[in-house]
Short mmCIF file of C-alpha atoms in Angstrom, two decimals:
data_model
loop_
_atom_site.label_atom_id
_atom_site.label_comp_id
_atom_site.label_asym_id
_atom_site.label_seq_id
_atom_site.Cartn_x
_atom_site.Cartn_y
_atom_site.Cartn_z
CA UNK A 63 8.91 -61.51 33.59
CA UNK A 64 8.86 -65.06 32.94
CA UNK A 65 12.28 -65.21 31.32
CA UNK A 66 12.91 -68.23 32.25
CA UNK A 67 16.23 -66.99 33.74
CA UNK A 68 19.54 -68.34 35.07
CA UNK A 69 22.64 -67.09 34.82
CA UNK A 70 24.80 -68.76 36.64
CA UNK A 71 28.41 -68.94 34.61
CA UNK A 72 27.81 -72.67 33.87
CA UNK A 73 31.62 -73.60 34.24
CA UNK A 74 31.10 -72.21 37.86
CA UNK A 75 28.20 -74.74 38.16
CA UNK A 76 29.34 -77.71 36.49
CA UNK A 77 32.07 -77.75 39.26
CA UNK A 78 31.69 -80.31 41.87
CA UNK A 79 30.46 -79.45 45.29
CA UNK A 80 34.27 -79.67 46.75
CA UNK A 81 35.56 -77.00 44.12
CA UNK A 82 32.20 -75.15 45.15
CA UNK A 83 33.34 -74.65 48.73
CA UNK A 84 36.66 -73.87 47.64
CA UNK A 85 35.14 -70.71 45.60
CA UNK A 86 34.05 -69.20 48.48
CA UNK A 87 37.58 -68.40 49.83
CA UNK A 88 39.15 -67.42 46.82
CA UNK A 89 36.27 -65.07 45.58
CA UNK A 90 35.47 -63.36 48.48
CA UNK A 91 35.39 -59.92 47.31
CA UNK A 92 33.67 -60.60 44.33
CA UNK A 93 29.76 -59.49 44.56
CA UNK A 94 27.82 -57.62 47.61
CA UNK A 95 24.77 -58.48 49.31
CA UNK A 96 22.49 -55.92 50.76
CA UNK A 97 19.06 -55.86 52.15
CA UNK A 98 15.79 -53.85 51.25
CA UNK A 99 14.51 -52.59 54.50
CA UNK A 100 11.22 -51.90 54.08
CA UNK A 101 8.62 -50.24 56.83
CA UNK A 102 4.95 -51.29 55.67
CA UNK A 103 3.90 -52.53 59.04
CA UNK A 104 3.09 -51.34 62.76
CA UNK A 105 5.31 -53.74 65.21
CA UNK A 106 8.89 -53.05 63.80
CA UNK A 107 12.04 -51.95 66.00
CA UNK A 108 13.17 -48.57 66.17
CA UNK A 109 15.59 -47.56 63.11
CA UNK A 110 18.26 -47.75 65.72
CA UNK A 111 18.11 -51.30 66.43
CA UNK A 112 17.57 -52.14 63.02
CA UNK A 113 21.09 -50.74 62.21
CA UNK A 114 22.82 -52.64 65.10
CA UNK A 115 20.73 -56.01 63.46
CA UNK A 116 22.81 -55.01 60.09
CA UNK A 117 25.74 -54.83 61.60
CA UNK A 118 25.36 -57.77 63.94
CA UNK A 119 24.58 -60.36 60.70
CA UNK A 120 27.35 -58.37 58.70
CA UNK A 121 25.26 -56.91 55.93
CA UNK A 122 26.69 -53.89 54.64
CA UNK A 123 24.32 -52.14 51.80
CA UNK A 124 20.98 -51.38 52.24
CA UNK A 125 18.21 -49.89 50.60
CA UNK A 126 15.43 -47.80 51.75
CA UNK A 127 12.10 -46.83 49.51
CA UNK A 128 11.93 -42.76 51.75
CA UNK A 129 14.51 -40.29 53.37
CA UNK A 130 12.69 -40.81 56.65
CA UNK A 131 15.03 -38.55 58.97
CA UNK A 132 14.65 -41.30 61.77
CA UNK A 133 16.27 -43.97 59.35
CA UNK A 134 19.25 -41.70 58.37
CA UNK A 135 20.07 -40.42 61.27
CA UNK A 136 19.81 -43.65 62.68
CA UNK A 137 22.45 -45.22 60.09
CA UNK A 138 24.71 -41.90 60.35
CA UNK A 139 28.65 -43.43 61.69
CA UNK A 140 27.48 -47.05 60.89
CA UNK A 141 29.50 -47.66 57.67
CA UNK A 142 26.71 -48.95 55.83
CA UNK A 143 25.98 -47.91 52.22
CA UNK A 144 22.50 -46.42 51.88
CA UNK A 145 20.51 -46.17 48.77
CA UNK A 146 17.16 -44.05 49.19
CA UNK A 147 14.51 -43.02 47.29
CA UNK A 148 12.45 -40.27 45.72
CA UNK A 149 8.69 -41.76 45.62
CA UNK A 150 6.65 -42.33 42.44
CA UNK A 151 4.60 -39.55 44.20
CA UNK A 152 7.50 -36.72 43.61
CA UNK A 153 8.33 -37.45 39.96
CA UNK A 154 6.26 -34.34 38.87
CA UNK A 155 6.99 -32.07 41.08
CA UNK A 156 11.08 -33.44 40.38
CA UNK A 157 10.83 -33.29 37.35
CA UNK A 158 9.10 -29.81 36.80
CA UNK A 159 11.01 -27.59 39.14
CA UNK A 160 14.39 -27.47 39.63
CA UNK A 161 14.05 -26.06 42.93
CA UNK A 162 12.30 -28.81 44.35
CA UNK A 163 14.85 -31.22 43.35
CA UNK A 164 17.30 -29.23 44.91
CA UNK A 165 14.98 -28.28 48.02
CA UNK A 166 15.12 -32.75 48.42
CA UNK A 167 18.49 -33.08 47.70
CA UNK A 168 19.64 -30.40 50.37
CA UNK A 169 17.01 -31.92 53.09
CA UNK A 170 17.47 -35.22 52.31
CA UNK A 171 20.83 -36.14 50.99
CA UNK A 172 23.07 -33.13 51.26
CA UNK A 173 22.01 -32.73 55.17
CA UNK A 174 23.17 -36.12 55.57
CA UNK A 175 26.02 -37.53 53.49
CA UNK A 176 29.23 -38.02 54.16
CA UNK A 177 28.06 -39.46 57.89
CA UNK A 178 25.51 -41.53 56.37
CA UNK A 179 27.09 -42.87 53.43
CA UNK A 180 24.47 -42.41 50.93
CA UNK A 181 25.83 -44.29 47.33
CA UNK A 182 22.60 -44.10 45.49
CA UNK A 183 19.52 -42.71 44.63
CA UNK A 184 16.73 -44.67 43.12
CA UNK A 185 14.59 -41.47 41.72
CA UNK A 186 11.08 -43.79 41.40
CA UNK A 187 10.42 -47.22 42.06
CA UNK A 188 9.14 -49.68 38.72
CA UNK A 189 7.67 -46.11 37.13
CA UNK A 190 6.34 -48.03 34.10
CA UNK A 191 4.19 -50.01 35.67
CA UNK A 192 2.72 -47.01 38.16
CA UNK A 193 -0.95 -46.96 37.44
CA UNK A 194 -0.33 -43.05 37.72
CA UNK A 195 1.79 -42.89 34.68
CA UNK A 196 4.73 -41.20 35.75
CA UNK A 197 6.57 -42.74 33.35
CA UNK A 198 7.07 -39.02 31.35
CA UNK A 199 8.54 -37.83 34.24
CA UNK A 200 11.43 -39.80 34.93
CA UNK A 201 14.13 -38.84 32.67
CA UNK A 202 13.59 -34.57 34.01
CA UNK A 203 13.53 -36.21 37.57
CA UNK A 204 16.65 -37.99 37.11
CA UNK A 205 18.70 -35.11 35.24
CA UNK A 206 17.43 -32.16 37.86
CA UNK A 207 18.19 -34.58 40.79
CA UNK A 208 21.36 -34.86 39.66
CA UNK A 209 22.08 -31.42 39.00
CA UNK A 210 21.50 -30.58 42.57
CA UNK A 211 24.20 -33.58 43.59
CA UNK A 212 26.21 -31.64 41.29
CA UNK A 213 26.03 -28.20 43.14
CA UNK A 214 26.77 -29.73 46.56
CA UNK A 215 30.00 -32.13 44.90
CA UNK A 216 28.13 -34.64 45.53
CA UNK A 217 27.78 -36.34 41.97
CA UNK A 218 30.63 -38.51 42.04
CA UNK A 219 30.26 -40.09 45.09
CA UNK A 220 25.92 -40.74 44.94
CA UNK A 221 24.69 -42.50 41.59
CA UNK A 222 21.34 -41.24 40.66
CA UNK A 223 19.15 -44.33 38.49
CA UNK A 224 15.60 -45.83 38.70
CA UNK A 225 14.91 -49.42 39.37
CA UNK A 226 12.72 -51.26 36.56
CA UNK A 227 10.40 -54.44 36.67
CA UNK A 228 11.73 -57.57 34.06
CA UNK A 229 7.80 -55.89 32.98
CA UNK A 230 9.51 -53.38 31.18
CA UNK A 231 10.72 -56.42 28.47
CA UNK A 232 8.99 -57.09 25.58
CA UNK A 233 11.07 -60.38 25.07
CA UNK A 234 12.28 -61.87 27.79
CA UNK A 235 12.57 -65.41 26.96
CA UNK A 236 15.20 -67.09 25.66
CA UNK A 237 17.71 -64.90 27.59
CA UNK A 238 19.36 -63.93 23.93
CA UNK A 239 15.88 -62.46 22.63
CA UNK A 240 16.05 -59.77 25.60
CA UNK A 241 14.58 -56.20 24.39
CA UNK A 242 12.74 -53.58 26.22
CA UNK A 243 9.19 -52.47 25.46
CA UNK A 244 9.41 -51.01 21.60
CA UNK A 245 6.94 -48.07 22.72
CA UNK A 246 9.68 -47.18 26.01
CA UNK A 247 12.85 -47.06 23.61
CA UNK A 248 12.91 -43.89 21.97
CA UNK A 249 11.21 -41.86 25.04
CA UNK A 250 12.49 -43.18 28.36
CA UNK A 251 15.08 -45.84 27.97
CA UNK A 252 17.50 -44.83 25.35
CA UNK A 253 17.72 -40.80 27.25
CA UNK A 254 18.15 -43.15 30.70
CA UNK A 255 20.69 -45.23 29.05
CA UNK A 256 22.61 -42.43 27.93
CA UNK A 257 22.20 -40.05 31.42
CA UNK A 258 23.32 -43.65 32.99
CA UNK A 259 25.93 -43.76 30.37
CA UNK A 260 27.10 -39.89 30.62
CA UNK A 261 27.34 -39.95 34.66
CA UNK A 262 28.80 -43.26 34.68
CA UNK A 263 25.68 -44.81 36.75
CA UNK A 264 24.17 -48.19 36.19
CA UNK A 265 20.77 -49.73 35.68
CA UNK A 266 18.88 -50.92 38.50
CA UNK A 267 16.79 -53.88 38.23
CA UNK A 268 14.36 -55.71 40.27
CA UNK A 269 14.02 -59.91 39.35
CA UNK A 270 11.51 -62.03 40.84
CA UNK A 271 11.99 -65.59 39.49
CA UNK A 272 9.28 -66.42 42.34
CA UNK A 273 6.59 -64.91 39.86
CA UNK A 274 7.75 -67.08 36.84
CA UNK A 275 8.40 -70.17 38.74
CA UNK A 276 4.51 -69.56 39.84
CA UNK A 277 2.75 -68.76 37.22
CA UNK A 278 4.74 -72.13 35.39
CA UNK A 279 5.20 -74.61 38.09
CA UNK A 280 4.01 -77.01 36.13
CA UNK A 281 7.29 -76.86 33.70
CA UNK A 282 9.68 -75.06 35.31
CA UNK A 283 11.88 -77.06 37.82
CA UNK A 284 11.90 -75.70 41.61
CA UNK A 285 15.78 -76.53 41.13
CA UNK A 286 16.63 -74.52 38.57
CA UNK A 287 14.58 -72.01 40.37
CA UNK A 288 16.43 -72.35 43.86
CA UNK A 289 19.69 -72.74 42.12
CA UNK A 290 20.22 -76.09 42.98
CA UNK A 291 22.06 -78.81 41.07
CA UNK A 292 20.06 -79.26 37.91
CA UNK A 293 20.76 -80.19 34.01
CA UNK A 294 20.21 -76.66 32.85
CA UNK A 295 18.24 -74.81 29.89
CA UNK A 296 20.40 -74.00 26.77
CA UNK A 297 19.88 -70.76 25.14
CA UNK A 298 19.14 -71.87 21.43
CA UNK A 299 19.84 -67.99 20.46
CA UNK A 300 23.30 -68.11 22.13
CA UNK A 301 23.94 -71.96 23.08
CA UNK A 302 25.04 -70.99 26.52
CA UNK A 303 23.67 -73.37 29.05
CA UNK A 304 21.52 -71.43 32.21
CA UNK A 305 21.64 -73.22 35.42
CA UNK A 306 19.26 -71.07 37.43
CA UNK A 307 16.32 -68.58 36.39
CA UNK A 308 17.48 -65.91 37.81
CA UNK A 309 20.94 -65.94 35.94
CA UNK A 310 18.34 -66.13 32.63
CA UNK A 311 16.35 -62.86 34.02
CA UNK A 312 19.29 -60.81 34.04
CA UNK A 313 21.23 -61.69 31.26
CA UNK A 314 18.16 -60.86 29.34
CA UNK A 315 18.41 -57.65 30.42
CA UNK A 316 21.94 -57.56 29.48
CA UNK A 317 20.57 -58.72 26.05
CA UNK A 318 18.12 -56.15 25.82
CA UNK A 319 21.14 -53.60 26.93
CA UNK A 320 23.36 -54.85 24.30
CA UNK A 321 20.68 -54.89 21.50
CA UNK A 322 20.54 -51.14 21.76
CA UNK A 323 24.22 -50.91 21.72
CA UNK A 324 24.46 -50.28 25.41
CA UNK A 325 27.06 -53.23 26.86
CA UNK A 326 29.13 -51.00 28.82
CA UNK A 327 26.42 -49.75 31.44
CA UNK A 328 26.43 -52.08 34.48
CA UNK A 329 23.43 -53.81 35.93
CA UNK A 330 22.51 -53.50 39.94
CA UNK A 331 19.79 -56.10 41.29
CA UNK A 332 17.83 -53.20 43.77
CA UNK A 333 15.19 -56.42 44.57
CA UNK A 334 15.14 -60.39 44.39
CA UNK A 335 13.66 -62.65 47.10
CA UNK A 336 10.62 -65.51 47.47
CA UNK A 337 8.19 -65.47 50.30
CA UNK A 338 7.94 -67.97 52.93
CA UNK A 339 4.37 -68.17 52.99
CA UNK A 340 1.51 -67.48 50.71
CA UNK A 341 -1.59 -68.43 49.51
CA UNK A 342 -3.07 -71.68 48.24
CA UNK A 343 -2.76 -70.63 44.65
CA UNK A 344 0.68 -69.24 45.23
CA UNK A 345 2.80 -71.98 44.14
CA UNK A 346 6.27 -72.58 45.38
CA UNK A 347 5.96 -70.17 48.29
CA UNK A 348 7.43 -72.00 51.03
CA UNK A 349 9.85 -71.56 53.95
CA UNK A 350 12.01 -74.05 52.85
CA UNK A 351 11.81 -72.72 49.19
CA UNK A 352 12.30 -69.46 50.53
CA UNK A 353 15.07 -70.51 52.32
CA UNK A 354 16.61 -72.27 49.67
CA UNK A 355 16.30 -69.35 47.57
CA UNK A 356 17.73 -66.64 49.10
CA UNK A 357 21.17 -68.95 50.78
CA UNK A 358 22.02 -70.14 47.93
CA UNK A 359 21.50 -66.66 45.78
CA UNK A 360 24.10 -65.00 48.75
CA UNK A 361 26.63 -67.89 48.03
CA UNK A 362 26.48 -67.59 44.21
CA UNK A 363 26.82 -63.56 44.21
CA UNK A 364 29.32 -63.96 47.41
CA UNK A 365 31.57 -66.68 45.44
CA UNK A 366 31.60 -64.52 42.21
CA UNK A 367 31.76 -64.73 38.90
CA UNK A 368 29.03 -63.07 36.34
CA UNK A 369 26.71 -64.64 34.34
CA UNK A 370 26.85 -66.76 31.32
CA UNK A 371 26.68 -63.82 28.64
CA UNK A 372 28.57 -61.28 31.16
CA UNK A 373 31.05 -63.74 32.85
CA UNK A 374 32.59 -60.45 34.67
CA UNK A 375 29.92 -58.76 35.54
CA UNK A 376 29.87 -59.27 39.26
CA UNK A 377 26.20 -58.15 40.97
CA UNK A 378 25.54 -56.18 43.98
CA UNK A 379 21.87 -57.69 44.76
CA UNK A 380 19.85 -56.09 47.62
CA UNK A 381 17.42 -58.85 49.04
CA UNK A 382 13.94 -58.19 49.35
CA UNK A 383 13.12 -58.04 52.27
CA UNK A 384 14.56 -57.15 55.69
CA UNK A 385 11.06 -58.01 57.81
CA UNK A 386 7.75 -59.34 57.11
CA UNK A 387 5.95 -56.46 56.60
CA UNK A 388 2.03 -57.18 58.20
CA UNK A 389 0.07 -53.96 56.87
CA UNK A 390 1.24 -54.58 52.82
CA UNK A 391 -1.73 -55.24 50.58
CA UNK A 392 -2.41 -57.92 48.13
CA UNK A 393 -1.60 -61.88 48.62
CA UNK A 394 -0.19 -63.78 51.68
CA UNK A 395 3.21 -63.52 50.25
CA UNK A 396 3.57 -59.87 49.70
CA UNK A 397 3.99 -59.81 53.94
CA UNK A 398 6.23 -63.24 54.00
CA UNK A 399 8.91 -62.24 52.31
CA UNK A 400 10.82 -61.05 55.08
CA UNK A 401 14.39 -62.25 56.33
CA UNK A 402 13.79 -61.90 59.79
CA UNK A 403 10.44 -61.28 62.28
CA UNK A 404 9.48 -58.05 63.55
CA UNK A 405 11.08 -59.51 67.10
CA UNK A 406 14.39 -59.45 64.94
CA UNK A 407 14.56 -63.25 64.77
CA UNK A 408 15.33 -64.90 61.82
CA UNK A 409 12.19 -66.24 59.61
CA UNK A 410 15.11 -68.92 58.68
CA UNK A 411 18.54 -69.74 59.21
CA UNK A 412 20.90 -68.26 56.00
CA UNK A 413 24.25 -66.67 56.04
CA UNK A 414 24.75 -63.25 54.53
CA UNK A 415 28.75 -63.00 54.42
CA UNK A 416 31.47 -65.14 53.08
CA UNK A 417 32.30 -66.11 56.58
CA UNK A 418 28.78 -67.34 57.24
CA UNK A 419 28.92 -69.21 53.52
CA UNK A 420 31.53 -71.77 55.77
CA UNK A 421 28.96 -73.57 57.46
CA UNK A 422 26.00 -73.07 55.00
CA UNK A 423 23.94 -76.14 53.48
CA UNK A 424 20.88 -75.64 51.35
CA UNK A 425 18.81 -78.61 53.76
CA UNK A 426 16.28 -80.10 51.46
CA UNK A 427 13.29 -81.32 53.51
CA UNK A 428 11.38 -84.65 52.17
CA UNK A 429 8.40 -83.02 52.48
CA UNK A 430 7.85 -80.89 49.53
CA UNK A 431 4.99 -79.32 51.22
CA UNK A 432 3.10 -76.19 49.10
CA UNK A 433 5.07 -76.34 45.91
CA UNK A 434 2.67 -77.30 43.26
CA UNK A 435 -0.93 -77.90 42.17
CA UNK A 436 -0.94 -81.99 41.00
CA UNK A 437 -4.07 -81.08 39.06
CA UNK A 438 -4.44 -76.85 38.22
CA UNK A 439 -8.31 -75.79 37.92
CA UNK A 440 -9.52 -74.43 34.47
CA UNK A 441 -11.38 -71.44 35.98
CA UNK A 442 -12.59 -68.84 34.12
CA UNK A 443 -13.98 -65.63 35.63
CA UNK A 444 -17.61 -66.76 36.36
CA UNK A 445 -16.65 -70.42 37.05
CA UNK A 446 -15.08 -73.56 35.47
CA UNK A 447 -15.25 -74.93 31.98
CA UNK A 448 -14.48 -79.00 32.30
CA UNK A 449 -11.78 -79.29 28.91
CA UNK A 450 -13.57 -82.75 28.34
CA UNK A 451 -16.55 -80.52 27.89
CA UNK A 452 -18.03 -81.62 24.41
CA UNK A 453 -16.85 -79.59 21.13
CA UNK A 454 -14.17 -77.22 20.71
CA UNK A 455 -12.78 -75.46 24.00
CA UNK A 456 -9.89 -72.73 23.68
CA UNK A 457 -7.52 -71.12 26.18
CA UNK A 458 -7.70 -66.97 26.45
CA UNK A 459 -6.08 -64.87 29.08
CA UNK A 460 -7.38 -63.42 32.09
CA UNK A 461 -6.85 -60.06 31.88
CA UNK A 462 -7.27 -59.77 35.67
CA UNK A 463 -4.47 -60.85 37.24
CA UNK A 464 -2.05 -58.18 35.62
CA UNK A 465 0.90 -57.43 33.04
CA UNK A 466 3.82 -59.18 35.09
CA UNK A 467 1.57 -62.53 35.33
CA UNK A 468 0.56 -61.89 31.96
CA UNK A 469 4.11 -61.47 30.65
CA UNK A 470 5.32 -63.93 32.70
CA UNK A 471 3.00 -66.60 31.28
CA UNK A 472 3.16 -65.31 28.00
CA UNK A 473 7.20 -65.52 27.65
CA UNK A 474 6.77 -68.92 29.00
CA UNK A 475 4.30 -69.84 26.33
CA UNK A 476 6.68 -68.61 23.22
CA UNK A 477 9.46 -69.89 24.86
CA UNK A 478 10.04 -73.25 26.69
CA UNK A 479 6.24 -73.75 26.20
CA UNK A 480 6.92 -74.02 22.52
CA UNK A 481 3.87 -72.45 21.37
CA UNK A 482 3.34 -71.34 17.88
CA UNK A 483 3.75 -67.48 18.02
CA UNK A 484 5.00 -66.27 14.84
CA UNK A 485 1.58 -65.16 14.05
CA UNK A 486 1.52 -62.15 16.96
CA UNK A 487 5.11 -60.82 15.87
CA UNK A 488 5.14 -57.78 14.31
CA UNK A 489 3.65 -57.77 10.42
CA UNK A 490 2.16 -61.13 10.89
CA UNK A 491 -1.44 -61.75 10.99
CA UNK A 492 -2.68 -61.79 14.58
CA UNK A 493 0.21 -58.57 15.77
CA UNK A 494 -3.32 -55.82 15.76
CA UNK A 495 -4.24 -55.58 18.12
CA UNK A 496 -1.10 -55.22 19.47
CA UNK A 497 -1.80 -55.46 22.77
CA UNK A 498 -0.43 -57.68 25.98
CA UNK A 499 -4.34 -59.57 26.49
CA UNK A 500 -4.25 -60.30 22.51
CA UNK A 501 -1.17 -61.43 22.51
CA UNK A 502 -0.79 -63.60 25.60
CA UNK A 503 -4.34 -64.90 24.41
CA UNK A 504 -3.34 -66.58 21.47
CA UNK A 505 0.12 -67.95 22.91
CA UNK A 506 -2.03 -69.28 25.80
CA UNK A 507 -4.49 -71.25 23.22
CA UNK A 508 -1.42 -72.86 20.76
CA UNK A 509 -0.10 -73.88 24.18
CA UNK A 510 -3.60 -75.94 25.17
CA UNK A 511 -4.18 -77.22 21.75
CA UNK A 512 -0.61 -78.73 21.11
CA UNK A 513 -1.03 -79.99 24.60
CA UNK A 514 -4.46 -81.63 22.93
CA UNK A 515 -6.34 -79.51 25.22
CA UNK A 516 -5.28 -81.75 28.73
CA UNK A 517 -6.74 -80.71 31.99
CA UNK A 518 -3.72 -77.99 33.60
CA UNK A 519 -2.83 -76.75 30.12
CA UNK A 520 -5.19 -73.53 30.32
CA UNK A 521 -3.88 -72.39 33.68
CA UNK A 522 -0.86 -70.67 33.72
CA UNK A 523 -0.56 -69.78 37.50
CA UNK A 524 -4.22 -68.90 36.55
CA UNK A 525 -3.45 -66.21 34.23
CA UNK A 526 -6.18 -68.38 31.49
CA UNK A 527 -8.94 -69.68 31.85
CA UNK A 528 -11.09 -72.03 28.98
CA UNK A 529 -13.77 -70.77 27.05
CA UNK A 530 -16.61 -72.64 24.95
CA UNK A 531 -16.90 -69.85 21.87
CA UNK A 532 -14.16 -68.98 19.52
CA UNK A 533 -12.07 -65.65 20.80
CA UNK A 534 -12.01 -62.77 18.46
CA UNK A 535 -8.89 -59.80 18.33
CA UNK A 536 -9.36 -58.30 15.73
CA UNK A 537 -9.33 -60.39 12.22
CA UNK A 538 -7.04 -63.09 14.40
CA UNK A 539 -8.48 -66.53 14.07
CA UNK A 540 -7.46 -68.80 16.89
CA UNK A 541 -6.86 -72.14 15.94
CA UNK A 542 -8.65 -75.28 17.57
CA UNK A 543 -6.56 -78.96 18.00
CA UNK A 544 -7.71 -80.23 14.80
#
């Protein structure tokens, strides 16, 4: 996840703020905003006043993670393109019976569409990272829910595709190095690529550059994250210079796409966003960040243009998400990232149209407020481990916080980190075990000892933590600073 991404078209960037504004009228037409509108809470409006607060801000596209009869009904006459979803929960029984799949395409879509002008379906939501693993049942899903479009006419007009987490990369950083998972290849992506391929569909991918600015505040610049006027990263694979992160995130996808032969399926951003408010330990999340984030995302998709390695490839990005959602699990954040309060009120002010981009200014406050840690703790899981401690200390991962910190942290390591890992690429001595802790364990510790082992250099958005005894994977010997 870290991918240290940003793909803005860095001749679109370099221009001076004037020529900027001057963009915004001539390329008007050129990407498309939508929302996420998710329902994890107890004090939202009705469905029906969430469609007139759409339409009242101009946003066009949304995207839904149900059919919930109340929500398409509700949209039915509006105008506004829906994309729904088949839950992680249905894959098997998709992907096993035709019937069912067209039993939910008749209820769901067919009893609907044209009215409510349903464009896509998103058959599963991140599937390779569901703890259920589902992941052997996308690629049936997919092909029998399409089948049933195809009975009612309806394939043409509704795409059928699953949205993936930047997880689903085993390279992600630099941008050029982009390639999916080696052990997803051959038995989900390459059959997705092609059904994408053969019913002219596109890939649907959800980029958080929130979680990589987090986990590596400490190196990453909050401009480059908030796509604001910064000196850019240059891809050594490529030599094209990123101005934001999320411009890198996608483009290595693009990479990844283009490394299995792939360039001509299109790319569709089904999630992006940054919360508003989070925890202590969750760096960067901010009003103003958020804020900062999300504006200036709408101007650079509404203003057009692609991305460095896919200058033409203008996005369609759904923001995520419409409200603050107060009954979602997990960290502060996950119920701040919301565009507006359950009362309908914007969380903060930000335009969504090309109209709205007249008047728009990314207002930088002077107080940076809950962006970064001056001094990251060394924790470890029972406590912390002082790095002036005496002998030898080394850096390991913590297993606990999960595969998108760990990947995250670990791209970040190889990459702009500059840590030594040519010894965990495959062949070379420390690959086996070939796993995401190994790995990200040793990238973590060449990271803390070329850093000489300096307090904040085993944290990681406290994916590491320091330990006194010498790690073992395997026959992999972990080197110490001297």
């Amino acid at each position: 996840m870290l991918c240290l991404s940003e793909k803005h078209r860095m001749e679109r960037l370099a221009l001076p703020c004037f020529l900027l504004l001057v963009s915004i009228f001539t390329f008007s037409d050129a990407g498309s905003v939508g929302v996420n509108y998710g329902r994890i809470a107890n004090n939202l409006p009705s469905a029906t006043k969430v469609v007139e607060l759409l339409k009242s801000h101009g946003l066009e596209r949304v995207k839904v993670f149900d059919t919930d009869p109340a929500v398409l009904k509700a949209l039915s006459g509006s105008g506004i393109k829906v994309t729904v979803d088949l839950p992680n929960e249905q894959l098997f029984a998709a992907a096993r019976s035709k019937s069912f799949a067209a039993a939910w395409v008749q209820r769901n879509i067919a009893a609907y569409h044209p009215s409510t002008q349903i464009e896509a379906i998103a058959v599963g939501n991140e599937v390779f990272v569901d703890t259920r693993n589902t992941t052997r049942y996308l690629i049936p899903a997919m092909t029998n829910v399409h089948d049933a479009l195809v009975k009612h006419n309806l394939n043409n007009a509704i795409k059928v595709s699953s949205p993936i987490a930047l997880s689903a990369l085993q390279n992600s950083y630099p941008s050029s190095a982009g390639s999916f998972r080696p052990e997803l290849v051959e038995s989900v992506f390459k059959p997705m690529l092609d059904f994408l391929r053969q019913t002219g569909s596109y890939l649907m991918v959800n980029a958080y550059p929130f979680f990589a600015y987090e986990s590596n505040s400490g190196v990453i610049s909050l401009d480059y994250a908030l796509f604001r006027e910064n000196p850019g990263v240059v891809d050594a694979g490529n030599g094209l210079r990123y101005f934001s992160l999320f411009d890198a995130q996608i483009d290595a996808v693009f990479a990844a796409l283009s490394a299995l032969k792939y360039d001509d399926i299109k790319l569709v951003v089904t999630e992006t966003g940054w919360p508003s408010d989070g925890d202590e330990n969750e760096i960067g999340a901010s009003m103003q960040n958020a804020a900062a984030y999300n504006g200036n995302l709408v101007r650079r998709i509404l203003t057009g243009g692609g991305t460095p390695l896919r200058p033409k490839a203008d996005l369609t990005v759904y923001l995520f998400a419409l409200f603050n959602e107060n009954q979602k699990n997990g960290p502060t954040s996950e119920r701040n990232y919301g565009l507006f309060y359950p009362d309908e009120q914007k969380v903060y002010d930000i335009p969504f149209t090309v109209e709205g981009l007249k008047n728009y200014h990314d207002n930088r406050s002077p107080i940076p407020g809950k962006e970064r840690m001056t001094t990251p703790p060394v924790s470890g899981r029972t406590g912390g481990v002082s790095t002036n401690s005496a002998g030898n200390t080394w850096c390991v991962a913590k297993g606990e916080v999960g595969k998108e910190k760990l990947q995250a942290a670990l791209d970040f390591a190889c990459g702009e980190g500059g840590a030594d890992c040519r010894p965990i690429q495959p062949g070379s001595t420390c690959y086996d075990p070939n796993t995401l802790n190994a790995h990200a364990s040793f990238a973590f510790n060449s990271y803390y000892q070329r850093k000489g082992r300096a307090g904040g250099s085993c944290y990681f958005g406290g994916a590491a933590y320091v330990v006194t005894q010498p790690p073992r994977f395997g026959k992999c010997e972990f080197p110490t600073g001297s």
